Structure formats: structure tokens, C-alpha cells
Coordinates of C-alpha atoms and ligand atoms in Angstrom, one line a residue:
M1 CA 105.4 112.2 103.3
T2 CA 105.2 115.9 102.6
S3 CA 102.3 117.6 104.4
H4 CA 101.1 121.0 103.1
R5 CA 98.7 123.5 104.5
F6 CA 96.4 124.9 101.8
S7 CA 95.0 128.3 102.9
S8 CA 92.8 131.0 101.6
R9 CA 94.7 133.1 99.0
G10 CA 91.9 135.3 97.6
P11 CA 90.0 134.9 94.3
L12 CA 91.0 132.7 91.4
T13 CA 91.3 134.7 88.3
G14 CA 92.8 134.6 84.8
R15 CA 93.2 131.7 82.5
I16 CA 94.7 128.2 83.2
R17 CA 95.0 125.0 81.2
V18 CA 94.8 121.7 83.0
P19 CA 96.8 118.7 81.8
G20 CA 95.6 116.0 79.3
D21 CA 92.8 113.6 80.1
K22 CA 94.1 110.6 82.1
S23 CA 91.7 108.1 80.6
I24 CA 92.5 109.2 77.1
S25 CA 96.2 109.3 77.8
H26 CA 96.3 105.7 79.0
R27 CA 94.3 104.5 76.0
S28 CA 96.4 106.5 73.5
L29 CA 99.5 104.7 74.7
M30 CA 97.8 101.3 74.7
F31 CA 96.2 101.6 71.3
G32 CA 99.4 103.1 69.9
A33 CA 101.3 100.0 71.2
L34 CA 98.8 97.7 69.4
A35 CA 99.0 99.5 66.1
V36 CA 101.7 98.5 63.5
G37 CA 103.6 101.8 62.9
R38 CA 104.0 105.1 64.6
S39 CA 101.4 107.0 66.5
R40 CA 101.9 110.6 67.7
I41 CA 100.3 111.9 70.9
T42 CA 100.0 115.6 71.6
G43 CA 99.0 116.7 75.1
L44 CA 99.6 113.4 76.9
L45 CA 99.2 113.6 80.7
E46 CA 102.7 113.0 82.1
G47 CA 101.4 111.8 85.5
E48 CA 102.7 108.8 87.3
D49 CA 99.7 106.6 86.4
V50 CA 100.2 107.2 82.7
L51 CA 103.9 106.7 82.9
A52 CA 103.2 103.3 84.6
T53 CA 101.2 102.3 81.5
A54 CA 104.0 103.5 79.3
A55 CA 106.6 101.5 81.2
A56 CA 104.5 98.3 81.1
L57 CA 103.9 98.6 77.3
R58 CA 107.7 99.1 76.8
A59 CA 108.2 95.9 78.8
M60 CA 105.9 94.2 76.3
G61 CA 107.7 95.4 73.2
A62 CA 106.4 98.9 72.3
V63 CA 108.8 101.8 71.8
I64 CA 107.5 104.9 73.5
E65 CA 109.5 108.1 73.5
K66 CA 109.0 111.8 74.1
D67 CA 109.6 113.9 71.0
G68 CA 109.7 117.6 71.8
E69 CA 106.3 118.3 73.4
D70 CA 104.7 115.2 71.9
W71 CA 105.0 111.5 72.5
V72 CA 105.6 108.9 69.8
V73 CA 104.6 105.2 70.0
D74 CA 105.9 102.5 67.7
G75 CA 103.5 99.7 68.2
V76 CA 104.0 95.9 68.0
G77 CA 100.6 95.0 66.6
V78 CA 97.8 93.0 68.0
G79 CA 98.8 89.4 68.9
T80 CA 102.5 90.1 69.2
L81 CA 103.0 91.6 72.7
L82 CA 106.2 90.2 74.2
Q83 CA 106.5 88.4 77.4
P84 CA 107.5 91.0 80.0
G85 CA 110.9 90.3 81.6
Q86 CA 110.0 91.7 85.0
A87 CA 106.9 92.3 87.1
L88 CA 104.7 95.2 85.8
D89 CA 104.6 97.9 88.5
M90 CA 101.3 99.6 88.2
G91 CA 102.0 102.1 91.1
N92 CA 98.7 103.6 92.2
S93 CA 96.8 103.1 88.9
G94 CA 93.7 100.9 88.7
T95 CA 93.1 101.9 85.0
S96 CA 96.6 100.8 84.0
T97 CA 96.1 97.5 85.8
R98 CA 92.7 96.5 84.6
L99 CA 93.1 97.6 81.0
L100 CA 96.5 95.9 80.7
M101 CA 95.1 92.7 82.2
G102 CA 92.6 92.8 79.4
L103 CA 95.4 93.1 76.8
V104 CA 97.4 90.3 78.3
A105 CA 94.4 88.0 78.6
S106 CA 94.3 87.2 74.9
H107 CA 98.1 87.0 74.3
G108 CA 100.1 83.8 75.0
I109 CA 102.2 85.5 77.7
T110 CA 102.5 85.5 81.5
A111 CA 102.6 88.7 83.5
T112 CA 102.9 89.7 87.1
F113 CA 101.1 92.9 88.2
T114 CA 102.2 94.7 91.4
G115 CA 101.1 98.0 92.9
D116 CA 101.3 100.4 95.9
A117 CA 99.5 99.9 99.2
S118 CA 96.3 101.5 97.8
L119 CA 96.2 99.6 94.6
S120 CA 97.0 96.3 96.4
K121 CA 93.7 96.6 98.3
R122 CA 91.5 97.2 95.2
P123 CA 89.3 94.4 93.8
M124 CA 90.5 92.7 90.6
G125 CA 87.8 90.0 90.7
R126 CA 85.7 92.2 88.5
V127 CA 88.1 91.8 85.6
I128 CA 89.4 88.3 86.6
D129 CA 85.8 86.9 86.2
P130 CA 85.2 87.8 82.5
L131 CA 88.8 87.4 81.5
S132 CA 88.8 83.9 83.0
T133 CA 85.8 83.0 80.9
M134 CA 87.8 84.1 77.9
G135 CA 90.5 81.6 78.9
A136 CA 93.0 83.5 80.9
S137 CA 94.2 82.1 84.3
F138 CA 95.0 84.0 87.4
T139 CA 96.8 83.6 90.7
P140 CA 95.8 86.7 92.7
S141 CA 96.6 87.6 96.3
P142 CA 93.8 86.8 98.8
G143 CA 90.6 88.7 98.1
G144 CA 91.4 88.9 94.4
T145 CA 94.0 91.6 94.7
L146 CA 97.5 92.5 93.6
P147 CA 100.2 91.2 93.4
L148 CA 98.8 88.8 90.9
V149 CA 100.2 86.5 88.2
M150 CA 98.2 86.0 85.0
E151 CA 98.6 83.8 82.0
G152 CA 96.9 84.8 78.8
M153 CA 95.2 82.4 76.4
Q154 CA 95.9 82.6 72.6
P155 CA 93.5 82.1 71.0
A156 CA 91.1 83.3 73.6
V157 CA 87.3 82.6 73.6
P158 CA 84.9 85.4 72.7
V159 CA 82.3 86.2 75.3
S160 CA 79.1 88.2 75.7
Y161 CA 79.4 89.9 79.1
R162 CA 76.9 92.0 81.0
L163 CA 78.6 94.4 83.3
P164 CA 77.6 93.7 86.9
V165 CA 79.0 97.1 88.0
A166 CA 79.1 100.4 86.1
S167 CA 82.8 100.3 85.3
A168 CA 84.5 101.6 82.2
Q169 CA 87.6 99.8 83.3
V170 CA 85.8 96.4 83.2
K171 CA 84.1 97.2 79.9
S172 CA 87.5 98.2 78.4
A173 CA 89.3 95.2 79.8
V174 CA 86.9 92.8 78.0
L175 CA 86.9 94.8 74.8
L176 CA 90.8 95.0 74.8
A177 CA 90.9 91.2 75.3
G178 CA 88.5 91.0 72.4
L179 CA 90.9 92.7 70.0
N180 CA 93.0 89.5 69.8
T181 CA 90.1 87.0 70.1
P182 CA 88.7 85.4 67.0
G183 CA 85.0 86.0 66.8
T184 CA 82.7 88.7 68.3
T185 CA 83.2 90.0 71.8
T186 CA 80.2 91.7 73.3
V187 CA 79.8 93.9 76.4
I188 CA 76.4 94.9 77.6
E189 CA 76.3 98.0 79.7
P190 CA 73.1 98.5 81.7
V191 CA 74.3 102.0 82.7
P192 CA 76.5 104.0 80.2
T193 CA 80.1 104.7 81.4
R194 CA 82.9 106.7 79.8
D195 CA 83.1 105.7 76.2
H196 CA 86.7 106.6 75.3
T197 CA 87.6 103.1 74.5
E198 CA 84.8 102.8 71.9
R199 CA 85.5 106.2 70.4
M200 CA 89.3 105.8 70.2
L201 CA 89.3 102.3 68.9
R202 CA 87.3 103.6 66.0
G203 CA 89.9 106.3 65.5
F204 CA 92.5 103.4 65.2
G205 CA 90.4 101.8 62.5
V206 CA 88.5 99.1 64.5
D207 CA 84.9 98.5 63.7
V208 CA 83.2 99.0 67.1
E209 CA 79.5 98.6 66.9
V210 CA 77.4 100.3 69.6
E211 CA 73.6 99.7 69.8
E212 CA 71.2 101.3 72.3
Q213 CA 68.4 99.0 73.5
K214 CA 66.0 99.9 76.3
G215 CA 68.6 102.2 77.9
E216 CA 71.3 99.6 77.7
R217 CA 74.4 99.9 75.5
I218 CA 75.5 96.8 73.5
I219 CA 79.1 97.1 72.3
K220 CA 80.6 94.6 69.9
L221 CA 83.9 94.1 68.1
T222 CA 85.1 91.2 66.0
G223 CA 88.6 90.0 66.3
P224 CA 91.3 89.6 65.6
C225 CA 91.5 93.3 64.8
D226 CA 94.2 95.3 63.1
L227 CA 94.9 98.8 64.5
S228 CA 96.2 101.5 62.2
P229 CA 98.5 104.1 63.8
C230 CA 96.9 107.4 64.6
D231 CA 97.7 111.0 65.6
I232 CA 95.9 112.0 68.8
T233 CA 95.4 115.3 70.5
V234 CA 94.4 114.7 74.1
P235 CA 91.9 117.2 75.5
G236 CA 92.2 118.7 79.0
D237 CA 91.0 116.4 81.8
P238 CA 87.5 117.4 83.1
S239 CA 88.3 115.5 86.3
S240 CA 91.2 117.9 86.9
A241 CA 89.3 120.9 85.7
A242 CA 86.6 120.0 88.3
F243 CA 88.9 121.0 91.2
F244 CA 89.3 124.5 89.7
A245 CA 85.6 124.8 88.8
V246 CA 84.7 124.1 92.4
A247 CA 87.4 126.4 93.8
A248 CA 86.3 129.3 91.6
S249 CA 82.6 128.7 92.5
I250 CA 83.2 128.8 96.3
V251 CA 86.0 131.5 96.6
P252 CA 84.3 134.9 96.5
G253 CA 85.5 137.2 93.8
S254 CA 86.7 134.4 91.5
D255 CA 86.5 134.7 87.7
L256 CA 88.5 131.9 86.2
T257 CA 88.7 130.5 82.7
I258 CA 89.8 126.9 82.4
E259 CA 90.9 126.3 78.8
N260 CA 90.5 123.2 76.6
V261 CA 88.3 121.1 79.0
G262 CA 87.0 117.8 77.6
L263 CA 83.2 117.7 77.9
N264 CA 82.3 114.2 76.7
P265 CA 78.7 113.6 78.0
T266 CA 79.9 110.5 79.8
R267 CA 82.3 112.7 81.8
N268 CA 80.7 116.1 82.3
G269 CA 78.3 115.2 85.2
I270 CA 80.1 117.4 87.7
F271 CA 79.5 120.6 85.7
R272 CA 75.9 119.8 85.2
V273 CA 75.5 119.2 89.0
L274 CA 77.3 122.3 89.9
E275 CA 75.0 124.3 87.6
Q276 CA 72.0 122.7 89.3
M277 CA 73.5 124.0 92.5
G278 CA 73.6 127.5 91.1
A279 CA 77.2 127.6 89.8
S280 CA 78.0 130.2 87.1
I281 CA 79.7 128.3 84.2
D282 CA 80.0 129.6 80.6
Y283 CA 81.0 127.3 77.9
L284 CA 83.2 129.3 75.5
D285 CA 84.5 128.4 72.1
A286 CA 82.8 124.9 72.0
R287 CA 84.8 122.8 69.6
E288 CA 86.1 119.3 68.9
V289 CA 89.6 118.1 69.9
G290 CA 90.7 114.5 69.1
G291 CA 87.1 113.5 68.5
E292 CA 85.9 114.8 71.9
P293 CA 83.7 117.8 72.6
V294 CA 85.8 120.5 74.3
A295 CA 85.2 124.1 75.5
D296 CA 86.9 126.8 77.6
L297 CA 85.0 127.0 80.9
R298 CA 84.6 130.5 82.5
V299 CA 83.6 129.9 86.1
R300 CA 82.6 132.8 88.4
H301 CA 82.0 132.7 92.1
A302 CA 78.3 132.1 92.8
P303 CA 76.3 131.2 95.9
L304 CA 75.6 127.4 95.7
K305 CA 72.5 125.6 97.0
G306 CA 72.4 122.1 98.4
I307 CA 70.5 119.6 96.2
E308 CA 69.6 115.9 96.1
V309 CA 72.0 114.5 93.5
D310 CA 70.3 112.1 91.1
P311 CA 72.2 108.8 91.5
A312 CA 71.8 108.2 87.7
I313 CA 74.3 110.9 87.0
A314 CA 77.0 109.1 89.1
P315 CA 78.8 107.3 86.3
S316 CA 79.4 110.5 84.4
M317 CA 81.1 112.1 87.5
I318 CA 82.4 109.1 89.4
D319 CA 85.8 110.6 90.2
E320 CA 84.4 114.1 91.0
F321 CA 82.3 113.3 94.1
P322 CA 85.1 114.1 96.5
V323 CA 85.3 117.7 95.2
L324 CA 81.5 117.9 94.9
F325 CA 81.4 117.2 98.6
V326 CA 83.6 120.2 99.2
A327 CA 81.2 122.4 97.1
A328 CA 78.3 121.0 99.1
A329 CA 80.1 121.9 102.4
L330 CA 80.0 125.6 101.3
A331 CA 76.5 125.5 99.9
E332 CA 73.3 126.8 101.5
G333 CA 71.3 123.9 102.8
T334 CA 71.7 120.2 102.6
T335 CA 73.2 118.0 99.8
V336 CA 72.2 114.4 99.7
T337 CA 74.1 111.8 97.6
T338 CA 73.2 108.2 97.3
G339 CA 74.1 105.2 95.1
L340 CA 77.8 105.7 95.5
E341 CA 79.0 102.3 96.7
E342 CA 81.7 102.3 94.0
L343 CA 83.4 105.2 95.8
R344 CA 84.4 102.7 98.5
V345 CA 86.7 100.8 96.1
K346 CA 88.6 103.7 94.4
E347 CA 92.1 104.7 95.4
S348 CA 90.7 105.0 98.9
D349 CA 87.2 104.5 100.4
R350 CA 86.3 108.0 99.3
L351 CA 83.1 108.1 101.3
S352 CA 84.8 107.5 104.6
A353 CA 87.9 109.4 103.7
M354 CA 86.0 112.5 102.7
A355 CA 83.6 112.3 105.6
A356 CA 86.6 112.2 108.0
A357 CA 88.5 114.9 106.2
L358 CA 85.6 117.3 105.9
A359 CA 84.6 116.8 109.5
L360 CA 88.2 117.6 110.5
A361 CA 88.0 120.8 108.5
G362 CA 84.9 121.8 110.4
A363 CA 82.1 120.7 107.9
S364 CA 78.9 119.0 109.0
V365 CA 78.8 115.6 107.3
E366 CA 77.0 112.3 107.8
E367 CA 78.2 109.2 106.1
T368 CA 75.6 106.6 105.0
E369 CA 76.1 103.2 103.4
D370 CA 76.1 104.6 99.9
G371 CA 76.7 108.3 100.1
L372 CA 77.3 111.4 102.2
T373 CA 74.8 114.0 103.5
I374 CA 76.3 117.4 103.9
H375 CA 74.9 120.5 105.6
G376 CA 76.5 123.5 104.1
T377 CA 77.7 126.8 105.6
S378 CA 75.9 129.1 103.1
G379 CA 79.2 130.4 102.0
T380 CA 80.8 131.0 105.4
P381 CA 84.4 129.7 105.2
L382 CA 85.0 126.4 106.9
P383 CA 87.0 126.7 110.1
G384 CA 89.8 124.6 108.6
G385 CA 92.1 122.2 110.4
G386 CA 93.9 118.9 109.8
P387 CA 96.1 117.2 109.1
V388 CA 93.6 115.2 107.0
T389 CA 94.5 111.7 105.9
T390 CA 94.7 111.2 102.1
H391 CA 95.2 107.4 102.1
L392 CA 97.4 107.6 99.0
D393 CA 94.5 109.1 97.1
H394 CA 95.2 112.0 94.8
R395 CA 91.6 113.2 94.6
I396 CA 91.3 113.3 98.4
A397 CA 94.4 115.5 98.6
M398 CA 93.2 117.9 95.9
S399 CA 89.7 118.1 97.1
M400 CA 90.8 119.0 100.6
A401 CA 93.3 121.5 99.1
V402 CA 90.3 123.2 97.5
A403 CA 88.5 123.1 100.9
G404 CA 91.5 124.9 102.3
L405 CA 91.2 127.7 99.8
A406 CA 87.7 128.4 101.3
S407 CA 88.6 128.1 105.0
Q408 CA 89.5 130.4 107.8
G409 CA 92.6 128.6 109.1
G410 CA 93.7 126.5 106.1
V411 CA 93.5 122.8 105.7
E412 CA 96.6 120.7 106.2
V413 CA 96.8 117.7 103.9
D414 CA 99.0 114.9 105.3
S415 CA 100.7 114.0 102.0
T416 CA 100.7 115.8 98.7
E417 CA 102.8 113.2 96.8
P418 CA 99.7 111.3 95.4
I419 CA 98.8 114.4 93.4
A420 CA 101.6 113.5 91.0
T421 CA 99.6 110.5 89.8
S422 CA 97.1 112.6 87.8
F423 CA 97.9 116.3 88.1
P424 CA 101.6 117.0 88.7
N425 CA 101.2 120.9 88.3
F426 CA 98.1 121.2 90.5
T427 CA 99.8 123.3 93.3
S428 CA 101.5 125.6 90.8
L429 CA 98.3 126.2 88.9
I430 CA 96.6 127.1 92.2
E431 CA 99.4 129.6 92.8
Q432 CA 99.1 130.9 89.3
A433 CA 95.3 131.3 89.5
S434 CA 95.4 133.1 92.9
A435 CA 98.5 135.2 92.3
Ligands
S3P501 C1 88.4 105.0 84.3 C2 87.2 104.5 84.8 C3 86.7 104.8 86.2 C4 87.4 105.9 86.8 C5 88.9 105.9 86.6 C6 89.2 105.9 85.1 C7 88.8 104.7 83.0 O1 86.9 103.6 87.0 O2 87.1 106.0 88.2 O3 89.5 107.0 87.2 O4 89.8 105.3 82.4 O5 88.3 103.7 82.4 P1 85.8 102.4 87.1 O6 85.8 101.7 85.8 O7 86.3 101.6 88.3 O8 84.5 103.1 87.4

């Protein structure tokens, strides 16, 4: 483990560009692998999670190669995934695991999924349940975890599935299984979650129907589907941009432009909440990239105020709470968050990990069953401290790095390795922005 102390380095200024969106990168590779012919991807995130998806798809027959700055995928087509010759090592990546389980579920192949210590604790029952109804069978480890062996069913049985948790991964797993299932697969979403699967499948020529009824989203596709190859430009990841938006907001004197940030309304909750807290964010050159709304974000330091965060916004910023907690720790007054049970089953239990880490850095935090209550410093730098424990969770590491930038003594992060899963050049961009 490599520990690192992140210390105050002065204002963040200039222009930076964060890597490609992780959710869209995974899906670009998967849908490319299901198309017959060649897809080209520009701006793919070359993080470990996405590379785990690429390796698994190669093991099932797709040809995936880097071509200059781009990536090209020669797909095998829906229904013709090959039996992988070895266990699929998913590393730290829940998205790779759950979406690929969906793909395998409706193919007549057997696959073994393994992962690191963090991923091996995460619940897979949420995808095992609907995929079993479709006909797949599973031998998981105790508690419905990895390592697990699954056997797909071809032809699978279409289902109509109402999501019991707000999860884009579960929604996507069922829809991906539906691609090779004769008949209509339906997912009912009581609370909207990120909609990249629906948008991107349409880009690959699949007729995905989305209906809104009394606040619920009803998503349908009828298989078996043919996917046509597609050229994709991946926008910058709003989840990665969020670390810099918070850093620029809390470090005095900052004036930072983050270029090419994806602003899909199912993803941009963090920026809306920061603005409610008083952040100064200008959306410059709003445009569309790869079918997604994108803008350059100019973020200037501004005094933040604590708020009560509406739990309804949680799905649109589910990965950004750790860094929001850091913003709250520097705000004036109290920030209250609720309805965040899902944070306990991410790469770590993000409520307890952030409560412990922020307390160690000198913040005033109370952990509740479903959220954190944070009493801010009104802009006074945190004392700092550490080493904080990141529990193999990239977002805990990066959030506490941001806290370090707004601290007196720096924050020591016990392990920076997990950052490479989603944001390999994070530390060098911090150095660039604060040079
Ligand atoms: C993701 C969905 C979310 C998110 C994850 C990426 C996706 O997970 O936390 O980082 O790409 O579908 P859940 O579906 O568990 O909310």
C-alpha cells in the first residue's frame, strides 16, 4: 500500500479535462462486443474497472484493441458470446460484474466471476434474483457474493421486473439479459437512475421504449435484438469532475475550468446541490457529445452554507456523497443527509468510512442509520491528520485528498492505489491545477 499526504497547495486555477465517463465506457465496450462489426470509441476511460470489462469481453470472443487514441471493438453479436476459458476477474468493479452477469444470463454459457476483497463483500442477490427468474442459475459464495459461478439459459424467459432498489446496475443487468431473450423484457423504475443503458442501446439501433407513468419509468425492449456497430465519443465523467468542483469551491482563490463534463440530468445532482449550498458554477459552451449534454464548468471559490439535502436527489449523485461530505465539512452551518442506505454497499460502507475519515481529519460528523450530519467550519481549514482508511474505495481516497487540500496539516490517505480504478491521473491533475 502506498500512503500519501495531500496538503494545501494554494488555489486551483486554469483548465483541466477529466477522463471519460466510467458508466458510458463500460457500456461502450459491452454494446460494441454485442454488435456485429466494428465500433470505435473515442475518450474511453482507461481505468482498471473498464479494463476489467474489456478483458472479460475478450474472454467471451470480442476483439478489443487500442488504435491510436481510440479503442476499436469487433463484436461477436447477440447470442454468440463464447464460453470464457477462465474465471472472469472483475477486480474492484461492481458495474462490470453486474452488467456482465446480465449478458451471460441469456447466453448458453457458464462463467465464474471473481473480484478483490471489496467487491467480494458486495451483494449480488439484487441481480441474481431477477436473472434467476429469467432462467439463469447461480452458485454464489455465502451471502450472495463473489466468487460465484453462473450458468446462463438460452433461450431465457422475459420478465417484467420492478426494481426494489434504485440501481442502474440492476436495471441494466435485466435489460442486457433481455437483448437475447425472445419476447418483451420490462423494467419498472420507481425512482429514475442513470439512463445511459437506454440512451446508448438506442444509439446501437435497439428499439428501447421508455414511458413515464405517475413518476415511474417503464422501460421495455423486445428480443432477440440486433445491435449495429456505432462510433462513440465518451464525455468527461461528472463523478470525476465532482472532486475538482468541490476542491475549487472550498480552496480560497480558486478559479478552475473543468472541460467537457457530462451533465446528464440523471448524473448532475452534485452540481445542483453544490449550487444550493452557494457554489459558483458557470456552465460554459453547453453542447452535446455522444448523445449526452456536456459543458465546461467554471468553478470559483465561494463560501458554502450547510443545507438539508433532499433524499430524492440521491440517485442522480449516488457516487458523489463522499465528496459532498467534504464540502459540507467546510461549509457554514449544518448539512443533513438522509435516505443513503445504498452508500453502505458501495466499494466500501461509505457512510462509516467517511464518518471515520472526516473525524480523523478534524471535522465534526455524526453518522446516522441512513446518512451523515456534518457541522461545518465556515471555511476555516480542517486541522488535518490521518492516516485515513480507504477500504479499497477510490472515492474515499479522492474525497479525503480533496479534504487535505483544504486542511492545515494535510490529510494522509493510507492507500492511493484504488484511485486507478476510475481516475488514473487524479493526482497529476491536482498538481496541474494547483501548480
Ligand atoms: C453505475 C450505477 C451505480 C453507481 C456505479 C455505476 C452504473 O451503482 O454507483 O458507480 O454504471 O450503472 P448502483 O446501480 O449500485 O446504484
